[in-house]
PDB file of C-alpha atoms in Angstrom:
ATOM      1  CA  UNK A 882      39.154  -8.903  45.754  1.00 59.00           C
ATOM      2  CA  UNK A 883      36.062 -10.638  47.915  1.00 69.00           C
ATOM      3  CA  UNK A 884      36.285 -12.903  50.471  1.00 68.00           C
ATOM      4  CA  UNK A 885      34.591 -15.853  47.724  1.00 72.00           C
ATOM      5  CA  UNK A 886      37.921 -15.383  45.621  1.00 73.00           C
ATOM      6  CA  UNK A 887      40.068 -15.470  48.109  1.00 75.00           C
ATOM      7  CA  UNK A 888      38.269 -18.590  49.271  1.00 76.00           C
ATOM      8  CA  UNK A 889      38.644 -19.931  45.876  1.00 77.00           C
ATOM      9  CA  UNK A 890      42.213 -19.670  45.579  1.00 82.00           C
ATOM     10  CA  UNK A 891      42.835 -21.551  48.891  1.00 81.00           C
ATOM     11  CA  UNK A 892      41.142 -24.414  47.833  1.00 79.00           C
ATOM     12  CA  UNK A 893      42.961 -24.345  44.460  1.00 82.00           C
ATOM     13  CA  UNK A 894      45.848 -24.882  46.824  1.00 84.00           C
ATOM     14  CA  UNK A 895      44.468 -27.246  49.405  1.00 80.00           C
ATOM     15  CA  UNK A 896      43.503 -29.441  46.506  1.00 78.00           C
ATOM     16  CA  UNK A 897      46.663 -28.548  44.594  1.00 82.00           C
ATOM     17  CA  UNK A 898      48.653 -32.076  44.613  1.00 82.00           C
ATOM     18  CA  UNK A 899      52.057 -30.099  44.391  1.00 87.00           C
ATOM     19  CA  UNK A 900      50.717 -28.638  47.800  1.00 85.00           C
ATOM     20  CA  UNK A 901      49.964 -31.864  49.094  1.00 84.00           C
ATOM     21  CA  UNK A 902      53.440 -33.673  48.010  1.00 85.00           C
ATOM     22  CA  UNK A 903      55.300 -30.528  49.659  1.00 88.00           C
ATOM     23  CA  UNK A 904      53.623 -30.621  52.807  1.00 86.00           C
ATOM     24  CA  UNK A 905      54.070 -34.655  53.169  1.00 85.00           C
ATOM     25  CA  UNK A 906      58.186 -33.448  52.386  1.00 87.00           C
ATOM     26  CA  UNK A 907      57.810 -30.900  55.069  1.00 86.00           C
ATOM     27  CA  UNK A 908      56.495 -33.427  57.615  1.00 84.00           C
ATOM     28  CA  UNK A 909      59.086 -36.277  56.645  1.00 85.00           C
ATOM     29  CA  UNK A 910      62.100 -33.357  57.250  1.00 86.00           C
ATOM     30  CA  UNK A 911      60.585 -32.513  60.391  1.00 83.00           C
ATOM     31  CA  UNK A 912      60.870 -35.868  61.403  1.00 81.00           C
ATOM     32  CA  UNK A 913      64.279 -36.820  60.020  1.00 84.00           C
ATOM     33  CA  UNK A 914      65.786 -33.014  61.922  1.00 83.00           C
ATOM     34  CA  UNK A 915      64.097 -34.142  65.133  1.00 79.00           C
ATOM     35  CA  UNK A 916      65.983 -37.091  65.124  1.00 81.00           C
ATOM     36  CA  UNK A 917      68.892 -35.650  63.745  1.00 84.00           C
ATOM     37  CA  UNK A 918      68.508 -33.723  67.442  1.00 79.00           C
ATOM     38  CA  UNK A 919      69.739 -36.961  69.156  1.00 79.00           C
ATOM     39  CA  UNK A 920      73.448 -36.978  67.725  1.00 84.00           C
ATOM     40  CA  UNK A 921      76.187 -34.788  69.229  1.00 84.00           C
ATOM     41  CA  UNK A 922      76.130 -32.396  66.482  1.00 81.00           C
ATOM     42  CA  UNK A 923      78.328 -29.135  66.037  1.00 87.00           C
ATOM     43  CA  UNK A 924      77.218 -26.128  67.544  1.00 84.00           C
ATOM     44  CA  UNK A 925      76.134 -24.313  64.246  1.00 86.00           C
ATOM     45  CA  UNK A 926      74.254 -27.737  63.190  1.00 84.00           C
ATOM     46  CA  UNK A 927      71.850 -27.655  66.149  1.00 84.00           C
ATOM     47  CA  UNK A 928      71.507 -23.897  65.537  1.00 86.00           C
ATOM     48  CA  UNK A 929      70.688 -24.561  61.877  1.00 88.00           C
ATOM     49  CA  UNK A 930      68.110 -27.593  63.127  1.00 84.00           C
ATOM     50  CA  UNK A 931      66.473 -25.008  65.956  1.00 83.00           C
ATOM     51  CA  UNK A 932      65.861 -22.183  62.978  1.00 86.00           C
ATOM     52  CA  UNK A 933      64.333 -24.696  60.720  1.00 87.00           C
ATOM     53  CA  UNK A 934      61.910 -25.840  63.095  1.00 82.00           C
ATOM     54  CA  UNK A 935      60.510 -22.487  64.004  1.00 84.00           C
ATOM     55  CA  UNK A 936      59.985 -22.208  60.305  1.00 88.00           C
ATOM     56  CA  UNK A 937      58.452 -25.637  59.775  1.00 86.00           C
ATOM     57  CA  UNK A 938      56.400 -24.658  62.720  1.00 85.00           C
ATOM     58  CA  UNK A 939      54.990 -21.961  60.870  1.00 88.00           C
ATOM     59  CA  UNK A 940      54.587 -23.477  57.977  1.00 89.00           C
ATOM     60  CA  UNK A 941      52.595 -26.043  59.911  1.00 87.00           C
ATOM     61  CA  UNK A 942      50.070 -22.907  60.976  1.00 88.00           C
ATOM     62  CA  UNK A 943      49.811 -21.229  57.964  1.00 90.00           C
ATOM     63  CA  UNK A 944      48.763 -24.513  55.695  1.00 88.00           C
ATOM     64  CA  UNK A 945      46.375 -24.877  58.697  1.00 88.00           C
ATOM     65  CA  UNK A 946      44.847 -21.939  58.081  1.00 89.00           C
ATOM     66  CA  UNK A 947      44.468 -22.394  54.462  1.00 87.00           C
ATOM     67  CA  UNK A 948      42.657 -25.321  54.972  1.00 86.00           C
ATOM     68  CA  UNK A 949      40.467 -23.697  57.479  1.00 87.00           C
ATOM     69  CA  UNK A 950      39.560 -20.950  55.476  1.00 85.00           C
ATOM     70  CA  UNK A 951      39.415 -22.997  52.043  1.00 83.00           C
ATOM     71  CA  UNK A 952      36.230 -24.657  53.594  1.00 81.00           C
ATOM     72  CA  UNK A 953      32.562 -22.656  52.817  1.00 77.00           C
ATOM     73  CA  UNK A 954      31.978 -22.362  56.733  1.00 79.00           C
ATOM     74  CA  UNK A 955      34.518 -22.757  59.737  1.00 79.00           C
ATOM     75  CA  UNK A 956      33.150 -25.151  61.247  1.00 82.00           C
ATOM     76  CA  UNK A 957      32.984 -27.877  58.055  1.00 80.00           C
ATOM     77  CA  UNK A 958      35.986 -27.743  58.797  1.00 83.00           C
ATOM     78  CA  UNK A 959      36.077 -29.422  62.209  1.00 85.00           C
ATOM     79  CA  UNK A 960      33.573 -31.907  61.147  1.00 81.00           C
ATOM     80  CA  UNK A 961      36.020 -34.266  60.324  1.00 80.00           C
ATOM     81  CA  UNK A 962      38.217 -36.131  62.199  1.00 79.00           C
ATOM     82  CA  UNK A 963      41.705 -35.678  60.699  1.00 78.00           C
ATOM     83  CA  UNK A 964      41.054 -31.908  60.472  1.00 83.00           C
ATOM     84  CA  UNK A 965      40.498 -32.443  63.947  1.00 86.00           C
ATOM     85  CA  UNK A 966      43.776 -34.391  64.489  1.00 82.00           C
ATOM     86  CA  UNK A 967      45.780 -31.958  62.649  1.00 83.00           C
ATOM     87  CA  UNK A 968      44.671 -28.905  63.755  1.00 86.00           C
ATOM     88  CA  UNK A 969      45.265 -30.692  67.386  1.00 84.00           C
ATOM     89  CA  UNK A 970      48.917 -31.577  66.223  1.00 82.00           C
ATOM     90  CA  UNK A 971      50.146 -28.035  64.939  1.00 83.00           C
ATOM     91  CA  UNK A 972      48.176 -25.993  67.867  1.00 82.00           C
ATOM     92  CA  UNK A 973      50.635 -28.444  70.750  1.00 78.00           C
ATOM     93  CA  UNK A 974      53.736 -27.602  67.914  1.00 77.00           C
ATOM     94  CA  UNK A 975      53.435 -23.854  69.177  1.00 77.00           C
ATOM     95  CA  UNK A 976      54.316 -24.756  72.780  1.00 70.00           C
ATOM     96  CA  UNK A 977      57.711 -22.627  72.765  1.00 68.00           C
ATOM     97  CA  UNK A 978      61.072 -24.993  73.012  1.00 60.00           C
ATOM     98  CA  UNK A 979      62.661 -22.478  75.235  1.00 62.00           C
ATOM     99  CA  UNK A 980      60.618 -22.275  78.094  1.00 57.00           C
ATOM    100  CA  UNK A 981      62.484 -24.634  80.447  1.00 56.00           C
ATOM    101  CA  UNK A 982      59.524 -25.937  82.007  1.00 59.00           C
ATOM    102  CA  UNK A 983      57.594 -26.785  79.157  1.00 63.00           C
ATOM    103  CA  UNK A 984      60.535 -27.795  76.468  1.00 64.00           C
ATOM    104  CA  UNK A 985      60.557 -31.307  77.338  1.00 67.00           C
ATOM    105  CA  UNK A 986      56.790 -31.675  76.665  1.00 69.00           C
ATOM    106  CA  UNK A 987      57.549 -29.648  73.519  1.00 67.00           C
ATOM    107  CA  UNK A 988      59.939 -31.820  72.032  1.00 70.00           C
ATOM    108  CA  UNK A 989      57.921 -34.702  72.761  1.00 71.00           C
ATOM    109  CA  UNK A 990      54.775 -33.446  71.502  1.00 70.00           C
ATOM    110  CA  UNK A 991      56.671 -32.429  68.304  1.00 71.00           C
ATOM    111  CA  UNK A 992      57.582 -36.406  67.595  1.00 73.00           C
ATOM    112  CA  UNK A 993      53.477 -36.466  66.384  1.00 75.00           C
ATOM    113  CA  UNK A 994      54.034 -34.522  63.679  1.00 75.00           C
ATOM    114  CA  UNK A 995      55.393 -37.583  61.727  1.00 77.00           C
ATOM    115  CA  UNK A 996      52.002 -38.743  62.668  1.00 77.00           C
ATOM    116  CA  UNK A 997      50.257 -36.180  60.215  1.00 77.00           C
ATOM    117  CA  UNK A 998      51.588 -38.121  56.822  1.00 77.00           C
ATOM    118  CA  UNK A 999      48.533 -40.413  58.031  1.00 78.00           C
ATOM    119  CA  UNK A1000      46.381 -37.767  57.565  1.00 74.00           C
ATOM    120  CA  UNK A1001      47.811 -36.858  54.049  1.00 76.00           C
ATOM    121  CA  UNK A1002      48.088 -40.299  52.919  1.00 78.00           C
ATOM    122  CA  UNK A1003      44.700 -42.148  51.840  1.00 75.00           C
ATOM    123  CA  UNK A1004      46.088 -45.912  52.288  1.00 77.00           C
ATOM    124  CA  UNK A1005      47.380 -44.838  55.958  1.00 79.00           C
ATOM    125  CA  UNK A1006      43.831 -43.260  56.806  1.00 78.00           C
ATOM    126  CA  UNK A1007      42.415 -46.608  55.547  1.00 79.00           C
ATOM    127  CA  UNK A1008      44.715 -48.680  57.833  1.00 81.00           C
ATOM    128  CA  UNK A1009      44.307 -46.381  60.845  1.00 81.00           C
ATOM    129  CA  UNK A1010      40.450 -46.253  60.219  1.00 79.00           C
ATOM    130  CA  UNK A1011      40.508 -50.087  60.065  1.00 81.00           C
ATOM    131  CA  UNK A1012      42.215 -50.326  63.071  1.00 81.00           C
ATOM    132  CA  UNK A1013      39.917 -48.290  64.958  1.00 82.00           C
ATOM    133  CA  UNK A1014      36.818 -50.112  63.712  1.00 82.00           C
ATOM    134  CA  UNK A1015      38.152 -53.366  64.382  1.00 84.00           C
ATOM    135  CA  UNK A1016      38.984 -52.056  68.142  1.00 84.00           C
ATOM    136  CA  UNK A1017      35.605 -52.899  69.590  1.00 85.00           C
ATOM    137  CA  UNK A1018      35.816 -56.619  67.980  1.00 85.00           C
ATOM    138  CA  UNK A1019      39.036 -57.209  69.266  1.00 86.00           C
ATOM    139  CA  UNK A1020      38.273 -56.293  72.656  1.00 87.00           C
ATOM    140  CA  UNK A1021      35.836 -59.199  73.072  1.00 88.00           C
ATOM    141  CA  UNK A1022      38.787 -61.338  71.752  1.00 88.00           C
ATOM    142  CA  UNK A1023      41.545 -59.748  73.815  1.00 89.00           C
ATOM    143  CA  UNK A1024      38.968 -60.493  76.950  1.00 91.00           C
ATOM    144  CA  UNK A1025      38.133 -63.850  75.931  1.00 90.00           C
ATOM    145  CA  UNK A1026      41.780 -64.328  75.422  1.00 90.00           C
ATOM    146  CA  UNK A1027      42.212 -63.056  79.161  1.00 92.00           C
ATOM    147  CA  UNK A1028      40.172 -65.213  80.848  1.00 93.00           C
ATOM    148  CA  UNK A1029      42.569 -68.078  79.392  1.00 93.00           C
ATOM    149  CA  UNK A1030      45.093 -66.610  80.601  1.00 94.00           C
ATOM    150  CA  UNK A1031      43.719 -66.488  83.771  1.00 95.00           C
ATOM    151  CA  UNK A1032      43.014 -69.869  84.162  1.00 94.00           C
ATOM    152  CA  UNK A1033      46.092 -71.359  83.180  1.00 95.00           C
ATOM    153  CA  UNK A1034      48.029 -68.769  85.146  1.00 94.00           C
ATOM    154  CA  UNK A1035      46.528 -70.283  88.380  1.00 94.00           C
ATOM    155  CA  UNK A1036      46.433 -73.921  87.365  1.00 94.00           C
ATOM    156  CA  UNK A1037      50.349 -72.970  86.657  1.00 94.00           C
ATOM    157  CA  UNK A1038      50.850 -71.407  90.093  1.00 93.00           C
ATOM    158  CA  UNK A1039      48.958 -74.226  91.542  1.00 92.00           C
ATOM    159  CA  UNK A1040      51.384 -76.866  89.970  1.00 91.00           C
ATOM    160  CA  UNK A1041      54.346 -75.461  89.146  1.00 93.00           C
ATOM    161  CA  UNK A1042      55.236 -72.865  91.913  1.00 91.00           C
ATOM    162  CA  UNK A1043      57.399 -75.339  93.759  1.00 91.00           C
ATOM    163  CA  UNK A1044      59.069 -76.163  91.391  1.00 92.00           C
ATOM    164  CA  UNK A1045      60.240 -72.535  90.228  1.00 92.00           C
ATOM    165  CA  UNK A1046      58.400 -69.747  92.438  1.00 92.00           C
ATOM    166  CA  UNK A1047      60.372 -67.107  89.820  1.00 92.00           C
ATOM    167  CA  UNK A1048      58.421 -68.186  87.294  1.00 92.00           C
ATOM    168  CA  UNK A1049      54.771 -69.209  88.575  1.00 93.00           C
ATOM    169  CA  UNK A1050      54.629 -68.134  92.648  1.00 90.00           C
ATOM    170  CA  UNK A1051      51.866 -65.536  92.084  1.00 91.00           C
ATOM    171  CA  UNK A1052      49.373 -64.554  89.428  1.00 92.00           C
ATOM    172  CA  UNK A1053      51.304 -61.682  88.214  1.00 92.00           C
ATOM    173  CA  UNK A1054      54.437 -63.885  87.832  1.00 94.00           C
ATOM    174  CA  UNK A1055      52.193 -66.862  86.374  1.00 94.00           C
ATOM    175  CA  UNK A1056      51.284 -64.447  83.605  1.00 94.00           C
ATOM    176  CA  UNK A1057      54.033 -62.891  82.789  1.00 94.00           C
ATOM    177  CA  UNK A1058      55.525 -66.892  82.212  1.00 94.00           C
ATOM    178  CA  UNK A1059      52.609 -67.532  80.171  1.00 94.00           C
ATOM    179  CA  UNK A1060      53.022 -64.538  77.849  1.00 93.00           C
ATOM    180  CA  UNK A1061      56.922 -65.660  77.627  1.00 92.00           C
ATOM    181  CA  UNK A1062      55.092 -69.009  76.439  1.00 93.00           C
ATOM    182  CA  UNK A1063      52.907 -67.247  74.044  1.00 90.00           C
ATOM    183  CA  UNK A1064      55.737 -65.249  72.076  1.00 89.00           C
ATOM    184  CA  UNK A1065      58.186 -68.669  72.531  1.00 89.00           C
ATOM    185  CA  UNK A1066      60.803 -66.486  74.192  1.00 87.00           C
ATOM    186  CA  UNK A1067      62.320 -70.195  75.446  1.00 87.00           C
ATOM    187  CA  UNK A1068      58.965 -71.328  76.159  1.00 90.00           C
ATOM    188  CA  UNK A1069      60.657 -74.873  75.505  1.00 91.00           C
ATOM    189  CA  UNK A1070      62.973 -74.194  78.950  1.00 91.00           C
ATOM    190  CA  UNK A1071      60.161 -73.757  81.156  1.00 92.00           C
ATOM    191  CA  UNK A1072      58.084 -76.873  79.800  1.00 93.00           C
ATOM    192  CA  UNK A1073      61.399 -79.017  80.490  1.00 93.00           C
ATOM    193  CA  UNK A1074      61.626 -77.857  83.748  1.00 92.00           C
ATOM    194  CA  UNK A1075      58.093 -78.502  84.831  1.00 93.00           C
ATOM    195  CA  UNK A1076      58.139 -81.917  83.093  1.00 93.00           C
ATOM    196  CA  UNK A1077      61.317 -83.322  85.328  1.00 91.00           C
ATOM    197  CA  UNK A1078      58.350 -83.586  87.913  1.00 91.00           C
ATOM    198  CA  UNK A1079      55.259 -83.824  86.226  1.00 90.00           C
ATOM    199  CA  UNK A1080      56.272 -86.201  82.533  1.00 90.00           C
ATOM    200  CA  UNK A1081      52.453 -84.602  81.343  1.00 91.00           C
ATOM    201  CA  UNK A1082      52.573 -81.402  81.673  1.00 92.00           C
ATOM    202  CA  UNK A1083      53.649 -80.574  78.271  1.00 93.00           C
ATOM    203  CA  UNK A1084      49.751 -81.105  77.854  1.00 94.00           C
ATOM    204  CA  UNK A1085      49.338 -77.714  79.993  1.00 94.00           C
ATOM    205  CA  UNK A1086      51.628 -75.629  77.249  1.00 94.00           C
ATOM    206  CA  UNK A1087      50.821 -77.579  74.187  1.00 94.00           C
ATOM    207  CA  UNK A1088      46.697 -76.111  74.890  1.00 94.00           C
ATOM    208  CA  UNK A1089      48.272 -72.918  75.931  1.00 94.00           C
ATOM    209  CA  UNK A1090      50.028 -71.963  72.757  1.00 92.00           C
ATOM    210  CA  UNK A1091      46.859 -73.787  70.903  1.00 92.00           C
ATOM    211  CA  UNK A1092      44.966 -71.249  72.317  1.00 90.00           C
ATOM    212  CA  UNK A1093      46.788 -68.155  72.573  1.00 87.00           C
ATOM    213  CA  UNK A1094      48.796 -68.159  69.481  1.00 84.00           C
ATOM    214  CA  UNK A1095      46.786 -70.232  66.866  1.00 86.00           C
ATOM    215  CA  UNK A1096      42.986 -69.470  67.684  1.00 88.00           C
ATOM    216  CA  UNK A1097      43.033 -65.870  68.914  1.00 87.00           C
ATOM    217  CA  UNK A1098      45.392 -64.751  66.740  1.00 84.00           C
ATOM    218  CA  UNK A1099      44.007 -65.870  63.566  1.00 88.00           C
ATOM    219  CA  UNK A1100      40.712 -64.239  64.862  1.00 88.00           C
ATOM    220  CA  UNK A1101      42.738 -61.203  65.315  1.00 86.00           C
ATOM    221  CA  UNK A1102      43.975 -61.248  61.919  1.00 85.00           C
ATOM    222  CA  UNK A1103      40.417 -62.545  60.614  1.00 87.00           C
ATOM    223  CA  UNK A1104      39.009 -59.373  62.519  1.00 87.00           C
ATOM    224  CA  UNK A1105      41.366 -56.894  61.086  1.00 84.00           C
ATOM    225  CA  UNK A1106      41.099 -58.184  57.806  1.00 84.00           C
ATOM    226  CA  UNK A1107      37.406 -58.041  56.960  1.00 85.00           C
ATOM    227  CA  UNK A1108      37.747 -54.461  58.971  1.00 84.00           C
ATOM    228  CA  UNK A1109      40.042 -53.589  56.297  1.00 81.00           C
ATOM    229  CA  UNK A1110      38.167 -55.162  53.491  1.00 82.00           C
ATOM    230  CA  UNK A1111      35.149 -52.629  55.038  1.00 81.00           C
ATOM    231  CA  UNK A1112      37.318 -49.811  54.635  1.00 77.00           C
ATOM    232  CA  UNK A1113      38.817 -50.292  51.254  1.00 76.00           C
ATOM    233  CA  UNK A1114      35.003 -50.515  50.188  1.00 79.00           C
ATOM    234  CA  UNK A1115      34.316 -47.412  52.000  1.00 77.00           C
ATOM    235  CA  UNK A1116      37.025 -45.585  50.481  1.00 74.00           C
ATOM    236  CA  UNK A1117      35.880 -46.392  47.067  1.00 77.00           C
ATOM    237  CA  UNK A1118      32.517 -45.536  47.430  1.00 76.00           C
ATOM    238  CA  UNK A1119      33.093 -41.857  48.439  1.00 69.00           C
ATOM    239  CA  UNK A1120      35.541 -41.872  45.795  1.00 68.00           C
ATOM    240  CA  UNK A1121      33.017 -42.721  43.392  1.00 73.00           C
ATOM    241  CA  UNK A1122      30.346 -40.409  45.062  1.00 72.00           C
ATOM    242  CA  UNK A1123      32.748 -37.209  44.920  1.00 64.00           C
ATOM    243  CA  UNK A1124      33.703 -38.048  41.296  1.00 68.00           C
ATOM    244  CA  UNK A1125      29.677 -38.585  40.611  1.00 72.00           C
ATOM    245  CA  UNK A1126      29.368 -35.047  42.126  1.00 67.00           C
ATOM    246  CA  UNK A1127      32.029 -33.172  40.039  1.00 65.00           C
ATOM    247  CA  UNK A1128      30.514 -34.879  37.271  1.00 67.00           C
ATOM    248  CA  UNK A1129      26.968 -33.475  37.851  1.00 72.00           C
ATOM    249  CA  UNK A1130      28.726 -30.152  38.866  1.00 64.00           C
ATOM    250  CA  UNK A1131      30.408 -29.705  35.791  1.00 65.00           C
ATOM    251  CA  UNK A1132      27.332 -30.637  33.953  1.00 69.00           C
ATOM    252  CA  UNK A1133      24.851 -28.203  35.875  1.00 72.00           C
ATOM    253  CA  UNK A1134      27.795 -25.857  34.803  1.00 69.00           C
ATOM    254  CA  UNK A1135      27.717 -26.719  31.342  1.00 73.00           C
ATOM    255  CA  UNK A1136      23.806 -26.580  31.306  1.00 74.00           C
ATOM    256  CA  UNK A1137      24.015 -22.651  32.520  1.00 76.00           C
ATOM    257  CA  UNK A1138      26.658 -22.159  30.144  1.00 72.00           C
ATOM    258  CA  UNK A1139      24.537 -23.270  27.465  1.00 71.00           C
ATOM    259  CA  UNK A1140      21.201 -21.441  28.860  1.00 74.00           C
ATOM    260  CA  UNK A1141      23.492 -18.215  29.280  1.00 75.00           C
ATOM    261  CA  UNK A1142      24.653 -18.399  25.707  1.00 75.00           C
ATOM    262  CA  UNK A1143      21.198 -19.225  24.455  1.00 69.00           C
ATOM    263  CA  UNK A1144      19.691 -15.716  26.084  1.00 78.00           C
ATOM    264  CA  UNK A1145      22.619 -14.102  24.341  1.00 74.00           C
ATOM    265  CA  UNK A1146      21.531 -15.364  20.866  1.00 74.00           C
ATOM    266  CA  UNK A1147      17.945 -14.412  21.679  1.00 70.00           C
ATOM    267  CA  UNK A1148      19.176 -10.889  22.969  1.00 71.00           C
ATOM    268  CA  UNK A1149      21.174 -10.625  19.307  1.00 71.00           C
ATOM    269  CA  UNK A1150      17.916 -11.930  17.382  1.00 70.00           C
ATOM    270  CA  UNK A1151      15.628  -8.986  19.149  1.00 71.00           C
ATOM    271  CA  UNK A1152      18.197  -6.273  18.767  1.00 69.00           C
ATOM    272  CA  UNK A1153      18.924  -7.747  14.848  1.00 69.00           C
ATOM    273  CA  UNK A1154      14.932  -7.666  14.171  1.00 67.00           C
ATOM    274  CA  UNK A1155      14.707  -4.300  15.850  1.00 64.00           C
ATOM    275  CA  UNK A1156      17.203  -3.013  13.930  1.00 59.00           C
ATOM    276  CA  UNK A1157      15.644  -3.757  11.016  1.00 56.00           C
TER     277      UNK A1157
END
């Protein structure tokens, strides 16, 4: 058997959904055992957990290596960025759990493999993909959003540290009262405190929250939405581009199936008038 067949029959079972179902099973097992790790379990439990991660370890690397050597060169393969990701995940799996200096790291490192069902999932690639478009948007936000911070956290030290230096005598403290304001952990205790001195001041937090929770957070939202929106688009389009290829593929198929037969009737037509 060639190397082409052999390469034929792994992307039968890359593209297999069966295949694709089983692995996501595998992944959400190796998940549920490593947290099944954290309970005081019976001695021949946590031996039972240890031998079924070597072996989901290995199934790990060998449906890696199908996938690698399904593609028509290697290196298509690493050309996308959840191959990448993968292939990352199951290479950091083979760190051996009973080296002692290295099977902390190990055990950690094995937590991402829940992290592959993104991968295998389309919606979760969408979602992930979103979020990492939307990144560079929201960093202009999440600075703009800072520099509010910043201001109120030193018109807050500047008025209120007397009254409370726990809660606004430095920046660092100032901000870490304002972002207790922004997620109302009892935001409403410190305005009552500051306005036993100063009646106003529930000015100061009313604009804060305006700010901080209303107006950057929609645009957060707004951002990740039409991010999303992008995606979802995205996602159809290749969709309909790989279905418009298999389409044209199985017609140029059809069209040399139909060119092949005609030679065969023309073959049968010269050997018929020969024969005659």
């Amino acid at each position: 058997m060639t190397w082409s067949e052999f390469q034929f029959k792994f992307q039968h079972i890359r593209d297999n959904k069966l295949f694709e179902l089983f692995v996501i099973t595998v992944i959400i097992l190796s998940s549920l055992m490593i947290g099944l790790k954290t309970y005081d379990l019976p001695s021949g439990v946590m031996t039972f957990l240890w031998v079924m991660d070597y072996a989901v370890t290995v199934f790990f690397l060998i449906e890696i290596l199908i996938r690698m050597a399904a593609e028509d060169r290697l290196v298509d393969f690493f050309k996308k960025g959840w191959n990448i990701f993968d292939f990352t995940i199951v290479v950091v799996s083979l760190i051996p759990l009973d080296d002692s200096q290295y099977a902390l790291i190990a055990r950690m490192l094995r937590l991402f493999r829940v992290m592959r069902l993104i991968s295998f999932i389309p919606e979760l690639r969408v979602l992930v993909s979103a979020l990492i478009s939307a990144l560079p948007r929201m960093g202009y936000v999440a600075l703009l959003m800072f520099i509010i911070f910043y201001l109120y956290a030193v018109i807050g030290n500047l008025l209120f540290a007397q009254i409370n230096p726990t809660l606004w005598g430095d920046l660092g403290i100032s901000l870490l009262t304002l972002f207790r304001v922004a997620t109302f952990e009892d935001w409403t205790d410190v305005m009552y405190e500051t306005m036993a001195v100063y009646s106003l001041s529930w000015i100061y937090y009313l604009t804060f929250i305006f700010f901080s929770a209303f107006v950057f957070l929609n645009m957060m939202i707004g951002i990740v939405v039409e991010v999303l929106d992008e995606e979802h688009k995205k996602m159809i389009a290749l969709e309909e581009e790989v279905a418009s290829n298999e389409v044209m593929a199985h017609h140029e198929k059809l069209e040399r199936e139909v060119a092949d037969l005609h030679r065969k009737i023309d073959v049968l037509i010269q050997q018929s008038s020969k024969g005659s």
